[in-house]
Amino acid sequence: MPLRPERLSKYRNLTRSTEIEAINLNPIQSGGRAGNYPEVVKSVLNFIDGYSTCDYCIKGRLEEIETPPLCDFHADLAEFIEMDEVRLLPGCRQAQFAAFHSLASPGDYVVIDSLAHYSTYLAAERAGLKIIEVPNSGFPYFEVSPELYAEKIEEAKRVTKKTPALVFLTHVDYSYGNLADAEAIAKVSHEYDVPFMLNCAYTIGRMPVSGRKLKADVVVASLHKSFASPAPSGILAANGEYAEKIFRKSTVKGEWSGRTFPNKEVELLGCTLPGCVVVGVMAAFPYVAERVERWSEEVEKARYFSSQLTKIEGVIQLGQTPHNHDLLHFESSSFFEVARAHPRKGFFLYDELKARGVVGVQPGLSRSWKLSTYGQSWENVKKAAQAFLEIAEKYNIPVS
Ligand SMILES: *Cc1c(COP(=O)(O)O)cnc(C)c1O
């Protein structure tokens, strides 16, 4: 059906100015900003045409292309996160699914932290796996302990008469920004001889992460969340025997034609990111490699921000205190009180922040909300904190 031109006009000249017009504190966007690196933008535009990375794909595999330097990039990225083998996927969720699908069989159990992202649950579901959750400590710290991991592995053994297929941990969770003790949980996992998988969606690209130090057998990450990269992009990395299983080669044979594809990796369906997205990831790498070294300052900014907001009566910060990550979750009985009486209800907070040049707090939320100070200048961090203090004062909430 041919569509009339008027119908199509809204798709022309799409624009977005969020990052230019306001201080954006949205946690899912703060680590993925690529637009402030002009070389990333330029590189992406140079490769904007479809399968642009395939000009010199001689061996039929993305990570073996030499021009642009994808081969070196995969090796350098593996070294950067200290894992044997790295592949790029469209996102952390696809990486989680690929690992679950390769390392476990339908009906198997996987032990996961109860702060895991929804995509972990769905990846397990799609792979036909059963999950056992490791409880967290609940309000107000929501921490996950290695001891409970051991208990839950025992529980899986009791139920199934064998060890779980995988132990899974979210390195920093999306809800409270808690940094889990990966090394201790890896140790528990290995005591039971179970492979340990670490989800670094909120850590790789923000802070230094070493798969070797954290004793991870499999690492997944989200590049559009934490690696200053365009979407969709993610990492799947594995060591030794697990890399062999996950990145196994195709053995299929066309029963009529006899065609085979022995060079292609099944779990990746042969190829993953053939174009401008992977180029954006590569172009971001030099910046990212440098910025992770400044992680302690990002933590300082978050702690400062938290110290300011908790001056407001009725505002508390959830999760680890002092905090070890830029993702902050606040709860506020006082802002919630204001919302109840306000004609705009919970949206008043969004409106008031927006009026002060701050966005990224989910519209409608006032009782509890998340934000991230990642990548903001100290000036912006102070301005954003000040905005909250001003709003409190405007609505007669005491500030100490
Ligand atoms: C955001 C997030 C994901 C999903 O990442 P995608 O790259 O969008 O698939 C998975 N896990 C955690 C912990 C996350 O925070």
CSV table of C-alpha atoms and ligand atoms in Angstrom, one decimal:
chain,number,residue,atom,x,y,z
A,1,MET,CA,0.0,0.0,0.0
A,2,PRO,CA,1.7,3.3,-1.0
A,3,LEU,CA,1.4,5.8,1.8
A,4,ARG,CA,0.6,9.5,1.1
A,5,PRO,CA,3.6,11.9,1.7
A,6,GLU,CA,1.8,13.7,4.5
A,7,ARG,CA,1.7,10.4,6.4
A,8,LEU,CA,5.4,10.1,6.1
A,9,SER,CA,6.5,13.6,6.8
A,10,LYS,CA,6.7,13.2,10.6
A,11,TYR,CA,9.5,10.7,10.1
A,12,ARG,CA,11.7,13.3,8.5
A,13,ASN,CA,14.3,15.3,10.4
A,14,LEU,CA,13.9,13.6,13.8
A,15,THR,CA,15.5,15.6,16.5
A,16,ARG,CA,16.4,15.3,20.2
A,17,SER,CA,17.8,18.0,22.4
A,18,THR,CA,17.5,16.4,25.9
A,19,GLU,CA,21.2,16.3,26.5
A,20,ILE,CA,21.8,19.9,25.3
A,21,GLU,CA,18.9,21.7,26.9
A,22,ALA,CA,19.0,20.2,30.4
A,23,ILE,CA,21.1,18.3,33.0
A,24,ASN,CA,19.9,14.8,32.3
A,25,LEU,CA,20.1,12.5,35.4
A,26,ASN,CA,18.4,9.5,33.9
A,27,PRO,CA,20.4,6.5,35.1
A,28,ILE,CA,19.8,4.5,32.0
A,29,GLN,CA,21.1,7.3,29.8
A,30,SER,CA,24.0,8.8,31.8
A,31,GLY,CA,26.7,6.3,30.9
A,32,GLY,CA,25.6,5.8,27.3
A,33,ARG,CA,26.0,9.4,26.2
A,34,ALA,CA,28.1,9.4,23.0
A,35,GLY,CA,27.1,12.7,21.5
A,36,ASN,CA,29.6,14.7,23.5
A,37,TYR,CA,32.4,12.8,21.9
A,38,PRO,CA,32.7,14.4,18.4
A,39,GLU,CA,34.9,11.6,17.1
A,40,VAL,CA,32.3,9.0,18.0
A,41,VAL,CA,29.6,11.0,16.2
A,42,LYS,CA,31.9,11.4,13.1
A,43,SER,CA,32.9,7.7,13.0
A,44,VAL,CA,29.3,6.6,13.3
A,45,LEU,CA,28.3,8.9,10.4
A,46,ASN,CA,31.2,7.6,8.3
A,47,PHE,CA,29.8,4.1,8.7
A,48,ILE,CA,26.1,5.0,8.5
A,49,ASP,CA,25.4,2.8,5.4
A,50,GLY,CA,24.0,-0.6,6.4
A,51,TYR,CA,26.6,-3.3,6.4
A,52,SER,CA,29.4,-0.8,6.2
A,53,THR,CA,31.9,-2.8,8.2
A,54,CYS,CA,31.8,-5.6,5.7
A,55,ASP,CA,33.9,-4.1,2.9
A,56,TYR,CA,36.9,-6.2,4.0
A,57,CYS,CA,35.2,-9.1,5.8
A,58,ILE,CA,37.5,-11.8,4.4
A,59,LYS,CA,37.0,-14.6,7.0
A,60,GLY,CA,33.2,-14.2,7.5
A,61,ARG,CA,33.4,-13.2,11.2
A,62,LEU,CA,33.0,-9.7,12.7
A,63,GLU,CA,35.8,-10.1,15.2
A,64,GLU,CA,38.2,-11.1,12.4
A,65,ILE,CA,37.8,-8.0,10.3
A,66,GLU,CA,41.0,-6.0,10.1
A,67,THR,CA,39.6,-2.8,8.4
A,68,PRO,CA,38.1,-1.1,10.4
A,69,PRO,CA,40.1,-2.6,13.2
A,70,LEU,CA,37.5,-4.9,14.7
A,71,CYS,CA,40.0,-7.8,15.2
A,72,ASP,CA,42.3,-5.6,17.3
A,73,PHE,CA,39.3,-4.1,19.1
A,74,HIS,CA,38.0,-7.5,20.3
A,75,ALA,CA,41.4,-8.4,21.6
A,76,ASP,CA,41.9,-5.1,23.3
A,77,LEU,CA,38.4,-5.2,24.8
A,78,ALA,CA,39.1,-8.7,26.1
A,79,GLU,CA,42.3,-7.4,27.7
A,80,PHE,CA,40.5,-4.4,29.1
A,81,ILE,CA,38.0,-6.5,31.0
A,82,GLU,CA,40.5,-9.4,31.5
A,83,MET,CA,38.5,-12.1,30.0
A,84,ASP,CA,39.6,-14.7,27.4
A,85,GLU,CA,37.0,-14.2,24.7
A,86,VAL,CA,34.7,-11.3,23.9
A,87,ARG,CA,31.9,-10.9,21.4
A,88,LEU,CA,29.6,-8.0,20.7
A,89,LEU,CA,25.9,-8.5,20.8
A,90,PRO,CA,22.9,-6.1,20.5
A,91,GLY,CA,22.6,-5.7,24.3
A,92,CYS,CA,23.1,-7.2,27.7
A,93,ARG,CA,19.8,-9.1,27.5
A,94,GLN,CA,20.9,-10.9,24.3
A,95,ALA,CA,24.2,-11.7,25.9
A,96,GLN,CA,22.5,-13.1,29.0
A,97,PHE,CA,20.2,-15.2,26.8
A,98,ALA,CA,23.1,-16.5,24.7
A,99,ALA,CA,25.0,-17.6,27.9
A,100,PHE,CA,22.0,-19.2,29.5
A,101,HIS,CA,21.1,-21.0,26.3
A,102,SER,CA,24.6,-22.4,25.8
A,103,LEU,CA,25.5,-23.3,29.4
A,104,ALA,CA,22.2,-24.7,30.7
A,105,SER,CA,19.5,-27.0,29.4
A,106,PRO,CA,15.8,-26.5,29.6
A,107,GLY,CA,14.6,-27.4,33.1
A,108,ASP,CA,18.0,-26.6,34.7
A,109,TYR,CA,18.2,-24.2,37.6
A,110,VAL,CA,20.1,-20.9,37.8
A,111,VAL,CA,20.6,-19.1,41.0
A,112,ILE,CA,20.2,-15.4,40.6
A,113,ASP,CA,20.3,-12.3,42.9
A,114,SER,CA,16.8,-10.9,43.7
A,115,LEU,CA,18.0,-7.5,42.4
A,116,ALA,CA,18.5,-8.8,38.9
A,117,HIS,CA,17.2,-6.8,36.0
A,118,TYR,CA,13.9,-8.0,34.4
A,119,SER,CA,15.9,-9.1,31.4
A,120,THR,CA,17.7,-11.7,33.5
A,121,TYR,CA,14.4,-13.3,34.3
A,122,LEU,CA,13.2,-13.2,30.7
A,123,ALA,CA,16.5,-14.5,29.4
A,124,ALA,CA,16.2,-17.5,31.7
A,125,GLU,CA,12.5,-18.0,30.8
A,126,ARG,CA,13.3,-17.9,27.1
A,127,ALA,CA,16.1,-20.5,27.6
A,128,GLY,CA,13.6,-22.7,29.5
A,129,LEU,CA,15.4,-22.4,32.8
A,130,LYS,CA,14.1,-22.3,36.3
A,131,ILE,CA,15.3,-19.7,38.7
A,132,ILE,CA,16.0,-19.6,42.4
A,133,GLU,CA,16.3,-16.1,43.8
A,134,VAL,CA,18.8,-15.1,46.5
A,135,PRO,CA,16.9,-12.8,48.8
A,136,ASN,CA,18.3,-9.3,49.6
A,137,SER,CA,18.4,-7.7,53.0
A,138,GLY,CA,15.4,-5.4,52.2
A,139,PHE,CA,14.8,-1.9,53.4
A,140,PRO,CA,16.9,0.3,53.5
A,141,TYR,CA,20.1,-1.3,52.2
A,142,PHE,CA,18.9,-4.1,49.9
A,143,GLU,CA,22.2,-6.0,50.0
A,144,VAL,CA,22.9,-9.5,48.7
A,145,SER,CA,25.1,-11.8,50.8
A,146,PRO,CA,27.4,-14.6,49.8
A,147,GLU,CA,26.1,-16.8,52.7
A,148,LEU,CA,22.6,-16.7,51.2
A,149,TYR,CA,24.0,-17.7,47.8
A,150,ALA,CA,25.4,-20.9,49.5
A,151,GLU,CA,22.0,-21.6,51.0
A,152,LYS,CA,20.2,-21.2,47.7
A,153,ILE,CA,22.7,-23.4,45.9
A,154,GLU,CA,22.0,-26.1,48.6
A,155,GLU,CA,18.3,-25.6,48.0
A,156,ALA,CA,18.7,-26.2,44.3
A,157,LYS,CA,20.7,-29.3,45.0
A,158,ARG,CA,17.9,-30.6,47.3
A,159,VAL,CA,15.2,-30.0,44.7
A,160,THR,CA,17.0,-31.3,41.7
A,161,LYS,CA,19.6,-33.7,43.1
A,162,LYS,CA,22.3,-31.8,41.2
A,163,THR,CA,24.1,-28.4,41.4
A,164,PRO,CA,22.5,-25.5,39.5
A,165,ALA,CA,23.7,-24.9,36.0
A,166,LEU,CA,24.8,-21.4,36.8
A,167,VAL,CA,25.3,-18.9,39.6
A,168,PHE,CA,24.3,-15.4,38.4
A,169,LEU,CA,25.1,-12.0,40.0
A,170,THR,CA,24.2,-8.5,39.0
A,171,HIS,CA,27.4,-6.5,39.7
A,172,VAL,CA,25.6,-3.2,40.3
A,173,ASP,CA,21.9,-3.5,40.4
A,174,TYR,CA,19.6,-1.2,38.4
A,175,SER,CA,17.4,-0.4,41.3
A,176,TYR,CA,19.6,0.7,44.2
A,177,GLY,CA,23.0,1.0,42.6
A,178,ASN,CA,24.5,-1.4,45.1
A,179,LEU,CA,27.9,-2.8,44.3
A,180,ALA,CA,27.8,-6.5,45.1
A,181,ASP,CA,30.7,-8.5,46.5
A,182,ALA,CA,31.3,-10.4,43.2
A,183,GLU,CA,34.5,-12.0,44.3
A,184,ALA,CA,33.0,-13.5,47.5
A,185,ILE,CA,30.0,-14.8,45.5
A,186,ALA,CA,32.3,-16.2,42.8
A,187,LYS,CA,34.1,-18.1,45.6
A,188,VAL,CA,30.9,-19.7,46.8
A,189,SER,CA,29.9,-20.6,43.3
A,190,HIS,CA,33.3,-22.3,42.6
A,191,GLU,CA,33.2,-24.1,45.9
A,192,TYR,CA,30.2,-25.9,44.4
A,193,ASP,CA,31.9,-26.2,41.0
A,194,VAL,CA,29.2,-24.1,39.4
A,195,PRO,CA,30.2,-21.5,36.7
A,196,PHE,CA,29.8,-17.9,37.9
A,197,MET,CA,28.2,-15.3,35.6
A,198,LEU,CA,28.5,-11.6,36.3
A,199,ASN,CA,26.2,-9.0,34.8
A,200,CYS,CA,28.2,-5.8,34.4
A,201,ALA,CA,25.6,-3.7,32.7
A,202,TYR,CA,26.1,-0.8,35.2
A,203,THR,CA,29.8,-1.3,35.7
A,204,ILE,CA,31.9,-2.0,32.5
A,205,GLY,CA,32.6,1.3,30.9
A,206,ARG,CA,32.0,3.3,34.1
A,207,MET,CA,34.5,1.7,36.5
A,208,PRO,CA,37.5,-0.6,36.1
A,209,VAL,CA,36.2,-4.2,35.9
A,210,SER,CA,38.5,-7.2,35.8
A,211,GLY,CA,36.8,-10.6,35.1
A,212,ARG,CA,39.9,-12.3,36.3
A,213,LYS,CA,40.0,-10.5,39.7
A,214,LEU,CA,36.3,-11.0,40.2
A,215,LYS,CA,36.7,-14.7,39.2
A,216,ALA,CA,33.9,-14.5,36.7
A,217,ASP,CA,33.5,-17.3,34.1
A,218,VAL,CA,31.1,-15.4,32.0
A,219,VAL,CA,30.6,-11.6,31.9
A,220,VAL,CA,27.8,-9.7,30.2
A,221,ALA,CA,27.5,-5.9,29.8
A,222,SER,CA,25.5,-3.2,28.1
A,223,LEU,CA,27.5,-0.8,26.0
A,224,HIS,CA,24.6,1.6,25.3
A,225,LYS,CA,24.1,1.8,29.1
A,226,SER,CA,27.7,2.3,30.3
A,227,PHE,CA,30.2,2.5,27.4
A,228,ALA,CA,29.3,5.8,25.8
A,229,SER,CA,28.0,3.9,22.8
A,230,PRO,CA,25.0,4.0,20.5
A,231,ALA,CA,22.3,1.3,20.9
A,232,PRO,CA,21.9,-1.5,20.5
A,233,SER,CA,25.2,-2.8,21.8
A,234,GLY,CA,26.4,-5.2,24.5
A,235,ILE,CA,29.2,-7.6,25.5
A,236,LEU,CA,29.3,-11.3,26.0
A,237,ALA,CA,32.6,-12.5,27.4
A,238,ALA,CA,33.7,-15.9,28.7
A,239,ASN,CA,36.8,-17.9,29.7
A,240,GLY,CA,38.2,-21.3,28.8
A,241,GLU,CA,35.7,-24.1,28.5
A,242,TYR,CA,32.7,-21.7,28.8
A,243,ALA,CA,34.0,-19.7,25.9
A,244,GLU,CA,34.3,-22.9,23.9
A,245,LYS,CA,30.7,-23.8,24.7
A,246,ILE,CA,29.2,-20.4,24.2
A,247,PHE,CA,31.1,-19.6,21.0
A,248,ARG,CA,30.8,-23.1,19.5
A,249,LYS,CA,30.9,-23.3,15.7
A,250,SER,CA,28.1,-24.4,13.4
A,251,THR,CA,27.9,-28.0,12.5
A,252,VAL,CA,24.7,-27.9,10.5
A,253,LYS,CA,24.7,-29.3,7.0
A,254,GLY,CA,22.1,-28.7,4.3
A,255,GLU,CA,20.6,-32.1,3.7
A,256,TRP,CA,20.0,-31.4,0.0
A,257,SER,CA,22.8,-29.0,-0.8
A,258,GLY,CA,25.4,-30.2,1.6
A,259,ARG,CA,26.1,-26.6,2.5
A,260,THR,CA,28.0,-26.0,5.8
A,261,PHE,CA,29.1,-23.0,7.8
A,262,PRO,CA,31.9,-24.2,10.0
A,263,ASN,CA,33.3,-20.8,10.6
A,264,LYS,CA,30.1,-19.3,12.0
A,265,GLU,CA,29.3,-19.2,15.7
A,266,VAL,CA,25.8,-20.6,16.3
A,267,GLU,CA,24.9,-18.6,19.4
A,268,LEU,CA,25.6,-15.4,17.5
A,269,LEU,CA,23.6,-16.5,14.5
A,270,GLY,CA,26.8,-15.9,12.5
A,271,CYS,CA,27.1,-12.2,12.9
A,272,THR,CA,25.8,-9.5,15.3
A,273,LEU,CA,26.6,-5.8,14.8
A,274,PRO,CA,27.6,-5.2,11.2
A,275,GLY,CA,27.7,-1.5,10.8
A,276,CYS,CA,27.7,1.9,12.4
A,277,VAL,CA,26.8,0.8,15.9
A,278,VAL,CA,30.0,-1.3,16.4
A,279,VAL,CA,32.0,1.5,14.9
A,280,GLY,CA,30.5,3.8,17.6
A,281,VAL,CA,31.5,1.3,20.2
A,282,MET,CA,35.1,1.2,18.9
A,283,ALA,CA,35.3,5.0,18.6
A,284,ALA,CA,34.1,5.3,22.2
A,285,PHE,CA,36.7,2.9,23.5
A,286,PRO,CA,39.6,5.4,23.9
A,287,TYR,CA,37.4,7.7,25.9
A,288,VAL,CA,36.0,4.9,28.0
A,289,ALA,CA,39.4,3.4,28.7
A,290,GLU,CA,40.4,6.8,30.1
A,291,ARG,CA,37.2,7.6,32.0
A,292,VAL,CA,37.1,4.4,34.0
A,293,GLU,CA,40.3,5.7,35.7
A,294,ARG,CA,38.3,8.6,37.0
A,295,TRP,CA,35.7,6.4,38.7
A,296,SER,CA,36.5,7.5,42.2
A,297,GLU,CA,35.5,11.1,41.3
A,298,GLU,CA,32.2,9.8,40.0
A,299,VAL,CA,31.6,8.1,43.3
A,300,GLU,CA,32.5,11.3,45.1
A,301,LYS,CA,29.9,13.2,43.0
A,302,ALA,CA,27.2,10.7,43.9
A,303,ARG,CA,28.0,10.9,47.6
A,304,TYR,CA,28.0,14.6,47.5
A,305,PHE,CA,24.6,14.6,45.8
A,306,SER,CA,23.3,12.2,48.3
A,307,SER,CA,24.5,14.3,51.2
A,308,GLN,CA,22.7,17.3,49.8
A,309,LEU,CA,19.4,15.6,49.1
A,310,THR,CA,19.3,14.0,52.5
A,311,LYS,CA,19.4,17.4,54.1
A,312,ILE,CA,15.8,17.7,53.0
A,313,GLU,CA,13.5,16.5,55.8
A,314,GLY,CA,11.8,13.1,54.9
A,315,VAL,CA,14.3,12.3,52.2
A,316,ILE,CA,16.5,9.2,52.6
A,317,GLN,CA,18.8,7.4,50.2
A,318,LEU,CA,18.2,3.7,49.8
A,319,GLY,CA,20.9,1.1,49.2
A,320,GLN,CA,24.5,1.1,50.3
A,321,THR,CA,25.5,4.2,52.4
A,322,PRO,CA,28.0,5.6,51.8
A,323,HIS,CA,27.2,4.8,48.2
A,324,ASN,CA,29.6,3.1,45.8
A,325,HIS,CA,28.0,4.0,42.5
A,326,ASP,CA,26.4,6.9,40.6
A,327,LEU,CA,23.0,5.3,40.5
A,328,LEU,CA,21.1,6.7,43.5
A,329,HIS,CA,17.6,5.8,44.7
A,330,PHE,CA,15.8,8.2,47.0
A,331,GLU,CA,12.7,7.9,49.0
A,332,SER,CA,10.8,10.9,50.1
A,333,SER,CA,7.8,11.1,52.4
A,334,SER,CA,7.9,14.9,52.2
A,335,PHE,CA,7.8,15.2,48.4
A,336,PHE,CA,5.1,12.6,48.5
A,337,GLU,CA,3.0,14.7,50.9
A,338,VAL,CA,3.3,17.7,48.6
A,339,ALA,CA,2.3,15.5,45.6
A,340,ARG,CA,-0.9,14.4,47.4
A,341,ALA,CA,-2.1,18.0,47.7
A,342,HIS,CA,-0.8,19.3,44.4
A,343,PRO,CA,-3.1,19.7,41.3
A,344,ARG,CA,-0.4,18.0,39.2
A,345,LYS,CA,0.0,15.2,41.8
A,346,GLY,CA,3.3,13.4,41.5
A,347,PHE,CA,4.1,15.2,38.3
A,348,PHE,CA,4.9,18.3,40.3
A,349,LEU,CA,8.4,17.1,40.9
A,350,TYR,CA,9.1,16.6,37.3
A,351,ASP,CA,7.7,20.0,36.4
A,352,GLU,CA,9.7,21.8,39.1
A,353,LEU,CA,12.9,20.1,38.1
A,354,LYS,CA,12.3,20.8,34.5
A,355,ALA,CA,11.7,24.4,35.2
A,356,ARG,CA,15.2,24.4,36.8
A,357,GLY,CA,16.9,22.7,33.9
A,358,VAL,CA,17.0,19.2,35.4
A,359,VAL,CA,15.5,16.1,33.7
A,360,GLY,CA,15.8,12.4,34.1
A,361,VAL,CA,13.6,11.8,37.1
A,362,GLN,CA,10.7,9.7,35.9
A,363,PRO,CA,7.6,11.9,35.3
A,364,GLY,CA,5.0,11.2,38.0
A,365,LEU,CA,7.3,9.9,40.7
A,366,SER,CA,7.6,11.8,44.0
A,367,ARG,CA,7.6,9.1,46.7
A,368,SER,CA,10.7,7.4,45.4
A,369,TRP,CA,12.9,8.0,42.4
A,370,LYS,CA,16.2,7.2,40.9
A,371,LEU,CA,18.9,9.3,39.3
A,372,SER,CA,22.5,9.2,38.3
A,373,THR,CA,25.1,11.9,38.5
A,374,TYR,CA,27.4,10.0,36.1
A,375,GLY,CA,29.5,12.1,33.7
A,376,GLN,CA,28.2,15.5,35.0
A,377,SER,CA,30.5,18.3,35.8
A,378,TRP,CA,30.8,19.3,39.5
A,379,GLU,CA,29.0,22.5,38.5
A,380,ASN,CA,26.0,20.5,37.1
A,381,VAL,CA,26.0,18.2,40.1
A,382,LYS,CA,25.7,21.1,42.4
A,383,LYS,CA,23.1,22.8,40.3
A,384,ALA,CA,21.0,19.7,40.2
A,385,ALA,CA,21.2,19.2,43.9
A,386,GLN,CA,20.4,22.8,44.4
A,387,ALA,CA,17.3,22.4,42.3
A,388,PHE,CA,15.9,19.8,44.7
A,389,LEU,CA,16.7,22.0,47.7
A,390,GLU,CA,14.9,24.9,46.1
A,391,ILE,CA,11.9,22.8,45.4
A,392,ALA,CA,11.8,21.7,49.1
A,393,GLU,CA,12.0,25.2,50.3
A,394,LYS,CA,9.3,26.3,47.8
A,395,TYR,CA,6.9,23.8,49.4
A,396,ASN,CA,8.0,24.5,52.9
A,397,ILE,CA,9.8,21.3,53.5
A,398,PRO,CA,12.5,21.9,56.2
A,399,VAL,CA,16.1,21.7,54.9
A,400,SER,CA,18.8,21.2,57.6
B,1,LIG,C1,19.9,-2.1,31.7
B,1,LIG,C2,20.2,-3.5,32.2
B,1,LIG,C3,20.1,-4.6,31.4
B,1,LIG,C4,19.6,-4.5,30.0
B,1,LIG,O1,20.6,-4.1,29.1
B,1,LIG,P1,20.4,-4.1,27.6
B,1,LIG,O2,21.7,-3.8,27.0
B,1,LIG,O3,19.4,-3.0,27.3
B,1,LIG,O4,19.9,-5.4,27.2
B,1,LIG,C5,20.4,-5.8,31.9
B,1,LIG,N1,20.9,-5.9,33.2
B,1,LIG,C6,21.0,-4.9,34.0
B,1,LIG,C7,21.5,-5.1,35.4
B,1,LIG,C8,20.7,-3.6,33.6
B,1,LIG,O5,20.8,-2.6,34.4
